PDB file of C-alpha atoms and ligand atoms in Angstrom:
ATOM      1  CA  MET F 133     -32.717 -67.968-249.865  1.00 69.00           C
ATOM      2  CA  THR F 134     -30.935 -66.139-247.024  1.00 84.00           C
ATOM      3  CA  ASP F 135     -29.781 -67.231-243.620  1.00 94.00           C
ATOM      4  CA  TRP F 136     -30.287 -63.693-242.319  1.00 97.00           C
ATOM      5  CA  THR F 137     -33.153 -63.121-239.871  1.00 98.00           C
ATOM      6  CA  ILE F 138     -34.339 -60.166-237.794  1.00 98.00           C
ATOM      7  CA  ASP F 139     -32.783 -61.812-234.761  1.00 98.00           C
ATOM      8  CA  ARG F 140     -29.422 -62.314-236.461  1.00 98.00           C
ATOM      9  CA  ALA F 141     -29.318 -58.688-237.605  1.00 98.00           C
ATOM     10  CA  VAL F 142     -30.045 -57.494-234.056  1.00 98.00           C
ATOM     11  CA  THR F 143     -27.309 -59.719-232.633  1.00 98.00           C
ATOM     12  CA  GLU F 144     -24.819 -58.462-235.224  1.00 98.00           C
ATOM     13  CA  LEU F 145     -25.577 -54.779-234.601  1.00 98.00           C
ATOM     14  CA  LEU F 146     -25.576 -55.127-230.800  1.00 98.00           C
ATOM     15  CA  SER F 147     -22.288 -57.021-230.826  1.00 98.00           C
ATOM     16  CA  ARG F 148     -20.662 -54.314-232.970  1.00 98.00           C
ATOM     17  CA  GLU F 149     -21.882 -51.742-230.442  1.00 98.00           C
ATOM     18  CA  ALA F 150     -20.620 -53.764-227.464  1.00 98.00           C
ATOM     19  CA  ASP F 151     -17.245 -54.510-229.117  1.00 98.00           C
ATOM     20  CA  ARG F 152     -16.849 -50.932-230.425  1.00 98.00           C
ATOM     21  CA  ARG F 153     -16.338 -52.052-233.996  1.00 98.00           C
ATOM     22  CA  ASP F 154     -17.930 -51.082-237.267  1.00 98.00           C
ATOM     23  CA  GLY F 155     -18.627 -53.362-240.213  1.00 98.00           C
ATOM     24  CA  GLY F 156     -20.227 -53.739-243.597  1.00 98.00           C
ATOM     25  CA  ARG F 157     -23.781 -52.910-244.525  1.00 98.00           C
ATOM     26  CA  ILE F 158     -26.341 -55.543-243.584  1.00 98.00           C
ATOM     27  CA  THR F 159     -28.018 -55.010-246.978  1.00 98.00           C
ATOM     28  CA  ASP F 160     -24.827 -56.203-248.735  1.00 98.00           C
ATOM     29  CA  ALA F 161     -25.266 -59.572-247.018  1.00 97.00           C
ATOM     30  CA  TRP F 162     -29.075 -59.453-246.902  1.00 98.00           C
ATOM     31  CA  PRO F 163     -30.396 -57.599-249.982  1.00 97.00           C
ATOM     32  CA  GLY F 164     -33.939 -58.541-248.945  1.00 96.00           C
ATOM     33  CA  LEU F 165     -33.758 -56.203-245.933  1.00 98.00           C
ATOM     34  CA  ASP F 166     -36.475 -53.747-246.950  1.00 97.00           C
ATOM     35  CA  LEU F 167     -37.746 -50.768-244.955  1.00 97.00           C
ATOM     36  CA  PRO F 168     -40.624 -52.522-243.095  1.00 97.00           C
ATOM     37  CA  THR F 169     -38.270 -55.353-242.116  1.00 98.00           C
ATOM     38  CA  ALA F 170     -35.636 -52.809-241.034  1.00 98.00           C
ATOM     39  CA  TYR F 171     -38.158 -51.234-238.629  1.00 98.00           C
ATOM     40  CA  GLN F 172     -38.848 -54.743-237.298  1.00 98.00           C
ATOM     41  CA  VAL F 173     -35.098 -55.104-236.662  1.00 98.00           C
ATOM     42  CA  GLN F 174     -35.079 -51.695-234.923  1.00 98.00           C
ATOM     43  CA  ASP F 175     -38.024 -52.681-232.693  1.00 98.00           C
ATOM     44  CA  ALA F 176     -36.436 -56.058-231.876  1.00 98.00           C
ATOM     45  CA  LEU F 177     -33.183 -54.272-231.024  1.00 98.00           C
ATOM     46  CA  LEU F 178     -35.118 -52.011-228.644  1.00 98.00           C
ATOM     47  CA  ARG F 179     -36.748 -55.070-227.030  1.00 98.00           C
ATOM     48  CA  ARG F 180     -33.293 -56.580-226.396  1.00 98.00           C
ATOM     49  CA  LYS F 181     -32.162 -53.335-224.760  1.00 98.00           C
ATOM     50  CA  LEU F 182     -35.324 -53.207-222.596  1.00 98.00           C
ATOM     51  CA  ASP F 183     -34.843 -56.862-221.640  1.00 98.00           C
ATOM     52  CA  SER F 184     -31.347 -55.961-220.442  1.00 98.00           C
ATOM     53  CA  GLY F 185     -32.788 -53.278-218.133  1.00 98.00           C
ATOM     54  CA  GLU F 186     -32.808 -50.111-220.220  1.00 98.00           C
ATOM     55  CA  GLN F 187     -35.897 -47.875-220.178  1.00 98.00           C
ATOM     56  CA  LEU F 188     -37.545 -46.310-223.209  1.00 98.00           C
ATOM     57  CA  VAL F 189     -37.404 -42.511-222.793  1.00 98.00           C
ATOM     58  CA  GLY F 190     -38.381 -41.192-226.198  1.00 98.00           C
ATOM     59  CA  VAL F 191     -37.976 -41.112-229.912  1.00 98.00           C
ATOM     60  CA  LYS F 192     -35.685 -39.374-232.346  1.00 98.00           C
ATOM     61  CA  LEU F 193     -36.017 -38.288-235.902  1.00 98.00           C
ATOM     62  CA  GLY F 194     -33.121 -38.573-238.284  1.00 96.00           C
ATOM     63  CA  LEU F 195     -32.356 -37.185-241.707  1.00 96.00           C
ATOM     64  CA  THR F 196     -34.891 -34.380-241.302  1.00 95.00           C
ATOM     65  CA  SER F 197     -32.586 -31.647-242.659  1.00 92.00           C
ATOM     66  CA  ARG F 198     -31.154 -31.181-246.156  1.00 89.00           C
ATOM     67  CA  ALA F 199     -27.674 -30.903-244.588  1.00 88.00           C
ATOM     68  CA  LYS F 200     -27.987 -34.394-243.122  1.00 89.00           C
ATOM     69  CA  GLN F 201     -29.757 -35.868-246.135  1.00 94.00           C
ATOM     70  CA  GLN F 202     -27.110 -34.591-248.551  1.00 91.00           C
ATOM     71  CA  ARG F 203     -24.254 -35.806-246.348  1.00 87.00           C
ATOM     72  CA  MET F 204     -25.746 -39.294-245.972  1.00 90.00           C
ATOM     73  CA  GLY F 205     -27.143 -39.515-249.533  1.00 93.00           C
ATOM     74  CA  ILE F 206     -30.600 -40.444-248.260  1.00 93.00           C
ATOM     75  CA  ASP F 207     -33.622 -38.169-248.672  1.00 90.00           C
ATOM     76  CA  SER F 208     -36.149 -39.855-246.361  1.00 94.00           C
ATOM     77  CA  PRO F 209     -36.561 -38.920-242.707  1.00 96.00           C
ATOM     78  CA  LEU F 210     -36.753 -41.788-240.232  1.00 97.00           C
ATOM     79  CA  THR F 211     -37.526 -42.494-236.578  1.00 98.00           C
ATOM     80  CA  ALA F 212     -35.611 -44.448-233.951  1.00 98.00           C
ATOM     81  CA  TRP F 213     -35.677 -45.144-230.215  1.00 98.00           C
ATOM     82  CA  LEU F 214     -34.055 -43.395-227.252  1.00 99.00           C
ATOM     83  CA  THR F 215     -33.296 -45.204-223.995  1.00 98.00           C
ATOM     84  CA  ASP F 216     -32.047 -43.992-220.633  1.00 98.00           C
ATOM     85  CA  ALA F 217     -28.638 -45.577-221.286  1.00 98.00           C
ATOM     86  CA  MET F 218     -28.096 -42.997-224.035  1.00 98.00           C
ATOM     87  CA  VAL F 219     -28.604 -39.979-221.763  1.00 98.00           C
ATOM     88  CA  LEU F 220     -25.449 -37.918-221.289  1.00 98.00           C
ATOM     89  CA  PRO F 221     -26.118 -35.333-218.564  1.00 97.00           C
ATOM     90  CA  GLU F 222     -25.207 -31.775-219.607  1.00 97.00           C
ATOM     91  CA  GLY F 223     -21.545 -31.063-218.859  1.00 96.00           C
ATOM     92  CA  THR F 224     -20.494 -34.727-218.901  1.00 97.00           C
ATOM     93  CA  PRO F 225     -17.528 -35.437-221.205  1.00 98.00           C
ATOM     94  CA  VAL F 226     -18.321 -37.662-224.190  1.00 98.00           C
ATOM     95  CA  PRO F 227     -16.717 -41.060-223.489  1.00 97.00           C
ATOM     96  CA  VAL F 228     -14.994 -41.356-226.875  1.00 98.00           C
ATOM     97  CA  GLY F 229     -13.152 -44.527-225.773  1.00 97.00           C
ATOM     98  CA  GLU F 230     -16.480 -46.321-225.250  1.00 97.00           C
ATOM     99  CA  LEU F 231     -17.644 -45.500-228.782  1.00 98.00           C
ATOM    100  CA  ILE F 232     -16.650 -46.392-232.365  1.00 98.00           C
ATOM    101  CA  HIS F 233     -16.368 -43.084-234.271  1.00 98.00           C
ATOM    102  CA  PRO F 234     -18.723 -40.630-232.552  1.00 98.00           C
ATOM    103  CA  ARG F 235     -20.010 -37.510-234.268  1.00 98.00           C
ATOM    104  CA  ALA F 236     -22.103 -34.756-232.662  1.00 98.00           C
ATOM    105  CA  GLU F 237     -24.944 -32.763-234.160  1.00 97.00           C
ATOM    106  CA  PRO F 238     -27.004 -29.935-232.634  1.00 98.00           C
ATOM    107  CA  GLU F 239     -30.737 -30.476-232.321  1.00 98.00           C
ATOM    108  CA  ILE F 240     -33.899 -28.801-231.077  1.00 98.00           C
ATOM    109  CA  VAL F 241     -35.402 -31.111-228.469  1.00 98.00           C
ATOM    110  CA  PHE F 242     -38.974 -31.393-227.213  1.00 98.00           C
ATOM    111  CA  VAL F 243     -40.139 -32.812-223.907  1.00 98.00           C
ATOM    112  CA  MET F 244     -43.738 -33.906-224.307  1.00 98.00           C
ATOM    113  CA  GLY F 245     -46.540 -32.769-221.999  1.00 98.00           C
ATOM    114  CA  GLU F 246     -49.378 -34.657-223.656  1.00 98.00           C
ATOM    115  CA  ARG F 247     -49.893 -37.863-225.611  1.00 98.00           C
ATOM    116  CA  LEU F 248     -49.645 -37.491-229.360  1.00 98.00           C
ATOM    117  CA  ALA F 249     -51.088 -40.219-231.563  1.00 98.00           C
ATOM    118  CA  GLY F 250     -51.185 -40.157-235.357  1.00 97.00           C
ATOM    119  CA  PRO F 251     -52.595 -40.233-237.964  1.00 97.00           C
ATOM    120  CA  GLY F 252     -53.724 -36.679-238.639  1.00 98.00           C
ATOM    121  CA  VAL F 253     -51.282 -34.864-236.348  1.00 98.00           C
ATOM    122  CA  THR F 254     -50.383 -31.381-237.665  1.00 98.00           C
ATOM    123  CA  ALA F 255     -47.477 -29.158-236.649  1.00 98.00           C
ATOM    124  CA  ALA F 256     -49.912 -27.008-234.633  1.00 98.00           C
ATOM    125  CA  THR F 257     -51.421 -29.919-232.687  1.00 97.00           C
ATOM    126  CA  ALA F 258     -47.941 -31.384-232.205  1.00 98.00           C
ATOM    127  CA  LEU F 259     -46.570 -28.144-230.773  1.00 98.00           C
ATOM    128  CA  ALA F 260     -49.555 -27.813-228.430  1.00 98.00           C
ATOM    129  CA  ALA F 261     -48.611 -31.189-226.882  1.00 98.00           C
ATOM    130  CA  VAL F 262     -45.039 -30.053-226.073  1.00 98.00           C
ATOM    131  CA  SER F 263     -44.187 -29.228-222.473  1.00 98.00           C
ATOM    132  CA  SER F 264     -40.754 -27.621-223.034  1.00 98.00           C
ATOM    133  CA  VAL F 265     -38.195 -26.947-225.732  1.00 98.00           C
ATOM    134  CA  HIS F 266     -34.461 -27.485-225.144  1.00 98.00           C
ATOM    135  CA  PRO F 267     -31.138 -27.193-226.905  1.00 98.00           C
ATOM    136  CA  GLY F 268     -29.586 -30.599-227.478  1.00 98.00           C
ATOM    137  CA  PHE F 269     -26.745 -32.591-228.909  1.00 98.00           C
ATOM    138  CA  GLU F 270     -27.067 -36.021-230.419  1.00 98.00           C
ATOM    139  CA  ILE F 271     -23.931 -38.170-230.527  1.00 98.00           C
ATOM    140  CA  ILE F 272     -24.311 -40.600-233.394  1.00 98.00           C
ATOM    141  CA  ASP F 273     -22.076 -43.649-233.710  1.00 98.00           C
ATOM    142  CA  SER F 274     -23.011 -45.761-236.713  1.00 98.00           C
ATOM    143  CA  ARG F 275     -22.253 -49.447-236.517  1.00 98.00           C
ATOM    144  CA  TYR F 276     -21.355 -49.258-240.243  1.00 98.00           C
ATOM    145  CA  THR F 277     -17.896 -48.452-241.561  1.00 98.00           C
ATOM    146  CA  ASP F 278     -17.510 -44.767-242.489  1.00 97.00           C
ATOM    147  CA  PHE F 279     -21.231 -44.148-241.748  1.00 97.00           C
ATOM    148  CA  ALA F 280     -21.943 -45.701-245.177  1.00 96.00           C
ATOM    149  CA  PHE F 281     -25.435 -47.177-245.270  1.00 97.00           C
ATOM    150  CA  THR F 282     -28.711 -47.405-247.151  1.00 96.00           C
ATOM    151  CA  LEU F 283     -32.013 -46.341-245.574  1.00 97.00           C
ATOM    152  CA  PRO F 284     -32.905 -49.884-244.377  1.00 98.00           C
ATOM    153  CA  ASP F 285     -29.386 -50.299-242.914  1.00 98.00           C
ATOM    154  CA  VAL F 286     -29.576 -47.115-240.862  1.00 98.00           C
ATOM    155  CA  VAL F 287     -33.159 -47.788-239.733  1.00 98.00           C
ATOM    156  CA  ALA F 288     -32.131 -51.269-238.542  1.00 98.00           C
ATOM    157  CA  ASP F 289     -29.176 -49.696-236.681  1.00 98.00           C
ATOM    158  CA  ASN F 290     -31.585 -47.498-234.663  1.00 98.00           C
ATOM    159  CA  ALA F 291     -30.406 -44.524-236.748  1.00 98.00           C
ATOM    160  CA  SER F 292     -26.843 -44.571-235.393  1.00 98.00           C
ATOM    161  CA  SER F 293     -28.163 -43.714-231.902  1.00 98.00           C
ATOM    162  CA  SER F 294     -25.553 -43.632-229.211  1.00 98.00           C
ATOM    163  CA  ARG F 295     -25.825 -40.780-226.686  1.00 98.00           C
ATOM    164  CA  PHE F 296     -27.714 -37.504-226.378  1.00 98.00           C
ATOM    165  CA  VAL F 297     -27.662 -34.363-224.246  1.00 98.00           C
ATOM    166  CA  VAL F 298     -30.778 -32.364-223.352  1.00 98.00           C
ATOM    167  CA  GLY F 299     -29.741 -28.933-222.140  1.00 97.00           C
ATOM    168  CA  GLY F 300     -31.130 -26.315-219.808  1.00 88.00           C
ATOM    169  CA  ASN F 301     -34.457 -26.116-218.018  1.00 89.00           C
ATOM    170  CA  GLY F 302     -36.368 -25.673-221.245  1.00 96.00           C
ATOM    171  CA  LEU F 303     -38.690 -22.970-222.478  1.00 98.00           C
ATOM    172  CA  PRO F 304     -42.393 -23.182-223.334  1.00 98.00           C
ATOM    173  CA  ALA F 305     -42.940 -23.575-227.075  1.00 97.00           C
ATOM    174  CA  GLN F 306     -45.446 -20.727-227.063  1.00 94.00           C
ATOM    175  CA  GLY F 307     -43.663 -17.454-227.706  1.00 92.00           C
ATOM    176  CA  LEU F 308     -40.747 -19.063-229.560  1.00 97.00           C
ATOM    177  CA  ASP F 309     -40.462 -18.953-233.332  1.00 97.00           C
ATOM    178  CA  LEU F 310     -38.643 -22.246-233.750  1.00 98.00           C
ATOM    179  CA  ALA F 311     -38.316 -21.878-237.528  1.00 98.00           C
ATOM    180  CA  LEU F 312     -36.212 -18.782-236.886  1.00 98.00           C
ATOM    181  CA  GLU F 313     -34.316 -20.165-233.875  1.00 98.00           C
ATOM    182  CA  ALA F 314     -30.677 -20.050-234.989  1.00 98.00           C
ATOM    183  CA  CYS F 315     -27.871 -22.380-233.992  1.00 98.00           C
ATOM    184  CA  LEU F 316     -24.137 -21.775-234.379  1.00 98.00           C
ATOM    185  CA  LEU F 317     -22.047 -24.922-234.124  1.00 98.00           C
ATOM    186  CA  GLY F 318     -18.463 -24.394-233.006  1.00 98.00           C
ATOM    187  CA  ILE F 319     -15.336 -26.514-232.683  1.00 98.00           C
ATOM    188  CA  ASP F 320     -12.759 -25.260-230.177  1.00 98.00           C
ATOM    189  CA  GLY F 321     -14.286 -21.784-230.328  1.00 97.00           C
ATOM    190  CA  GLU F 322     -14.485 -21.494-234.110  1.00 98.00           C
ATOM    191  CA  ILE F 323     -17.939 -21.451-235.733  1.00 98.00           C
ATOM    192  CA  THR F 324     -18.003 -24.176-238.394  1.00 98.00           C
ATOM    193  CA  HIS F 325     -21.720 -24.631-239.206  1.00 98.00           C
ATOM    194  CA  SER F 326     -24.962 -22.691-238.772  1.00 98.00           C
ATOM    195  CA  ALA F 327     -28.658 -23.290-239.334  1.00 98.00           C
ATOM    196  CA  THR F 328     -32.079 -22.223-238.137  1.00 98.00           C
ATOM    197  CA  GLY F 329     -34.911 -24.475-237.001  1.00 98.00           C
ATOM    198  CA  ALA F 330     -36.422 -24.171-240.478  1.00 98.00           C
ATOM    199  CA  ALA F 331     -33.670 -26.560-241.614  1.00 97.00           C
ATOM    200  CA  VAL F 332     -35.648 -29.335-239.931  1.00 97.00           C
ATOM    201  CA  GLN F 333     -38.635 -30.043-242.201  1.00 97.00           C
ATOM    202  CA  GLY F 334     -39.434 -26.300-242.374  1.00 97.00           C
ATOM    203  CA  HIS F 335     -40.168 -26.246-238.615  1.00 98.00           C
ATOM    204  CA  PRO F 336     -39.211 -28.676-235.811  1.00 98.00           C
ATOM    205  CA  ALA F 337     -42.934 -29.123-235.037  1.00 98.00           C
ATOM    206  CA  GLU F 338     -43.342 -30.539-238.564  1.00 97.00           C
ATOM    207  CA  ALA F 339     -40.727 -33.127-237.619  1.00 97.00           C
ATOM    208  CA  LEU F 340     -42.643 -33.927-234.429  1.00 98.00           C
ATOM    209  CA  ALA F 341     -45.876 -34.315-236.416  1.00 98.00           C
ATOM    210  CA  LEU F 342     -44.034 -36.558-238.885  1.00 97.00           C
ATOM    211  CA  ALA F 343     -42.847 -38.771-236.005  1.00 98.00           C
ATOM    212  CA  ALA F 344     -46.346 -38.937-234.501  1.00 98.00           C
ATOM    213  CA  ASN F 345     -47.901 -39.867-237.845  1.00 98.00           C
ATOM    214  CA  SER F 346     -45.294 -42.432-238.835  1.00 96.00           C
ATOM    215  CA  LEU F 347     -45.339 -44.057-235.388  1.00 98.00           C
ATOM    216  CA  GLY F 348     -49.154 -43.873-235.491  1.00 97.00           C
ATOM    217  CA  ALA F 349     -49.113 -45.931-238.681  1.00 96.00           C
ATOM    218  CA  ARG F 350     -47.335 -48.601-236.613  1.00 95.00           C
ATOM    219  CA  GLY F 351     -49.862 -48.304-233.744  1.00 96.00           C
ATOM    220  CA  ILE F 352     -47.479 -46.420-231.426  1.00 97.00           C
ATOM    221  CA  ALA F 353     -48.162 -43.073-229.671  1.00 98.00           C
ATOM    222  CA  ILE F 354     -45.705 -40.487-228.364  1.00 98.00           C
ATOM    223  CA  GLU F 355     -46.260 -40.446-224.605  1.00 98.00           C
ATOM    224  CA  PRO F 356     -46.199 -37.617-222.018  1.00 98.00           C
ATOM    225  CA  GLY F 357     -42.687 -37.163-220.628  1.00 98.00           C
ATOM    226  CA  TRP F 358     -40.998 -38.556-223.734  1.00 98.00           C
ATOM    227  CA  ILE F 359     -37.991 -36.764-225.147  1.00 98.00           C
ATOM    228  CA  VAL F 360     -38.136 -36.103-228.894  1.00 98.00           C
ATOM    229  CA  LEU F 361     -34.951 -35.250-230.805  1.00 98.00           C
ATOM    230  CA  THR F 362     -36.124 -33.519-233.966  1.00 98.00           C
ATOM    231  CA  GLY F 363     -33.020 -34.249-236.071  1.00 97.00           C
ATOM    232  CA  GLY F 364     -29.599 -32.771-236.728  1.00 96.00           C
ATOM    233  CA  LEU F 365     -29.822 -29.102-237.780  1.00 96.00           C
ATOM    234  CA  THR F 366     -26.396 -29.214-239.436  1.00 96.00           C
ATOM    235  CA  ASP F 367     -23.974 -31.862-240.556  1.00 94.00           C
ATOM    236  CA  ALA F 368     -22.419 -33.788-237.653  1.00 96.00           C
ATOM    237  CA  VAL F 369     -18.818 -33.207-236.543  1.00 98.00           C
ATOM    238  CA  PHE F 370     -16.383 -35.741-235.117  1.00 98.00           C
ATOM    239  CA  VAL F 371     -15.991 -35.838-231.338  1.00 98.00           C
ATOM    240  CA  GLU F 372     -12.341 -36.261-230.337  1.00 98.00           C
ATOM    241  CA  PRO F 373     -10.611 -36.340-226.954  1.00 98.00           C
ATOM    242  CA  GLY F 374     -10.014 -32.745-225.826  1.00 98.00           C
ATOM    243  CA  ARG F 375     -12.116 -31.185-228.616  1.00 98.00           C
ATOM    244  CA  GLU F 376     -14.803 -28.785-227.385  1.00 98.00           C
ATOM    245  CA  ILE F 377     -17.995 -28.655-229.409  1.00 98.00           C
ATOM    246  CA  SER F 378     -20.481 -25.850-228.754  1.00 98.00           C
ATOM    247  CA  ALA F 379     -23.993 -25.122-229.952  1.00 98.00           C
ATOM    248  CA  GLU F 380     -25.167 -21.556-229.396  1.00 98.00           C
ATOM    249  CA  PHE F 381     -28.903 -21.080-229.883  1.00 98.00           C
ATOM    250  CA  THR F 382     -30.646 -17.694-230.116  1.00 97.00           C
ATOM    251  CA  HIS F 383     -33.096 -18.235-227.235  1.00 97.00           C
ATOM    252  CA  LEU F 384     -32.598 -21.821-226.029  1.00 98.00           C
ATOM    253  CA  GLY F 385     -29.098 -21.213-224.653  1.00 97.00           C
ATOM    254  CA  THR F 386     -25.598 -22.519-225.287  1.00 97.00           C
ATOM    255  CA  LEU F 387     -24.464 -26.136-224.865  1.00 98.00           C
ATOM    256  CA  ARG F 388     -20.828 -27.202-224.677  1.00 97.00           C
ATOM    257  CA  MET F 389     -19.338 -30.638-224.527  1.00 98.00           C
ATOM    258  CA  THR F 390     -15.840 -32.036-224.709  1.00 98.00           C
ATOM    259  CA  GLY F 391     -14.577 -35.404-225.839  1.00 98.00           C
ATOM    260  CA  ALA F 392     -12.841 -37.407-223.098  1.00 97.00           C
TER     261      ALA F 392
HETATM  262  O1  LIG T 606     -30.415 -36.408-236.645  1.00 83.36           O
HETATM  263  C1  LIG T 606     -30.092 -37.063-237.619  1.00 83.36           C
HETATM  264  O2  LIG T 606     -30.320 -36.655-238.756  1.00 83.36           O
HETATM  265  C2  LIG T 606     -29.412 -38.432-237.364  1.00 83.36           C
HETATM  266  C3  LIG T 606     -29.388 -39.293-238.549  1.00 83.36           C
HETATM  267  C4  LIG T 606     -28.881 -40.634-238.177  1.00 83.36           C
HETATM  268  C5  LIG T 606     -28.100 -41.231-239.232  1.00 83.36           C
HETATM  269  C6  LIG T 606     -26.678 -40.741-239.232  1.00 83.36           C
HETATM  270  O3  LIG T 606     -26.437 -39.588-239.602  1.00 83.36           O
HETATM  271  O4  LIG T 606     -25.804 -41.543-238.899  1.00 83.36           O
HETATM  272 MG1  LIG T 607     -29.765 -36.708-234.786  1.00 83.36          MG
END
């Protein structure tokens, strides 16, 4: 018998976020938190954010690259929600003081032109529904100490979502080879990590198809205008006050951001 409920887990995670504090894994206190229940926590957490005035603007994938999976010790991709409160306009300093222990990771980002509803979505049909492709940063800020979590923990925590940057005006997907699109991640001018789009499920459109199919299994479609973060290409690096983090893409452009 447990006194943990979906509602209690949501309250715990939201209060950690509001108080800028991390804490132990929910699954240590609630071993019965399985993956379907964790997605129920994630959806209930989204509802609380929407009730407080935030708008749903898209979906993100997490743990889509080997680099991220190896670092986190979890080999299953996941999905989570993006709201307007997480948008960090390009060029805006990352408000480190408002966060717990933020890390940044470079991502290939899609803005959707058409509705995409699984099951049966392929990478080709997914890519055809994309309006534009952008360089992006995700700033993750796990509500768990040292980013130590199991898959249900991180799913419940909306996949460590905190802030994200969508850069540039975007390019049409047609004409880009996103598997070969390279990204150099730099800290204070020194390149520390590199990857190509193939790091993300073989092709970022495979990640988009995966999101459409897994959301489809829950009766949810990806809507026109939604932003889709396809997952960290490389490991994430800590954001610190005064530290400049750059992501230089072959065709999508270069993004820079600095911790404040
Ligand atoms: O893009 C990603 O792979 C984010 C994964 C979220 C979990 C985390 O690394 O904290
Ligand atoms: Mg990410």
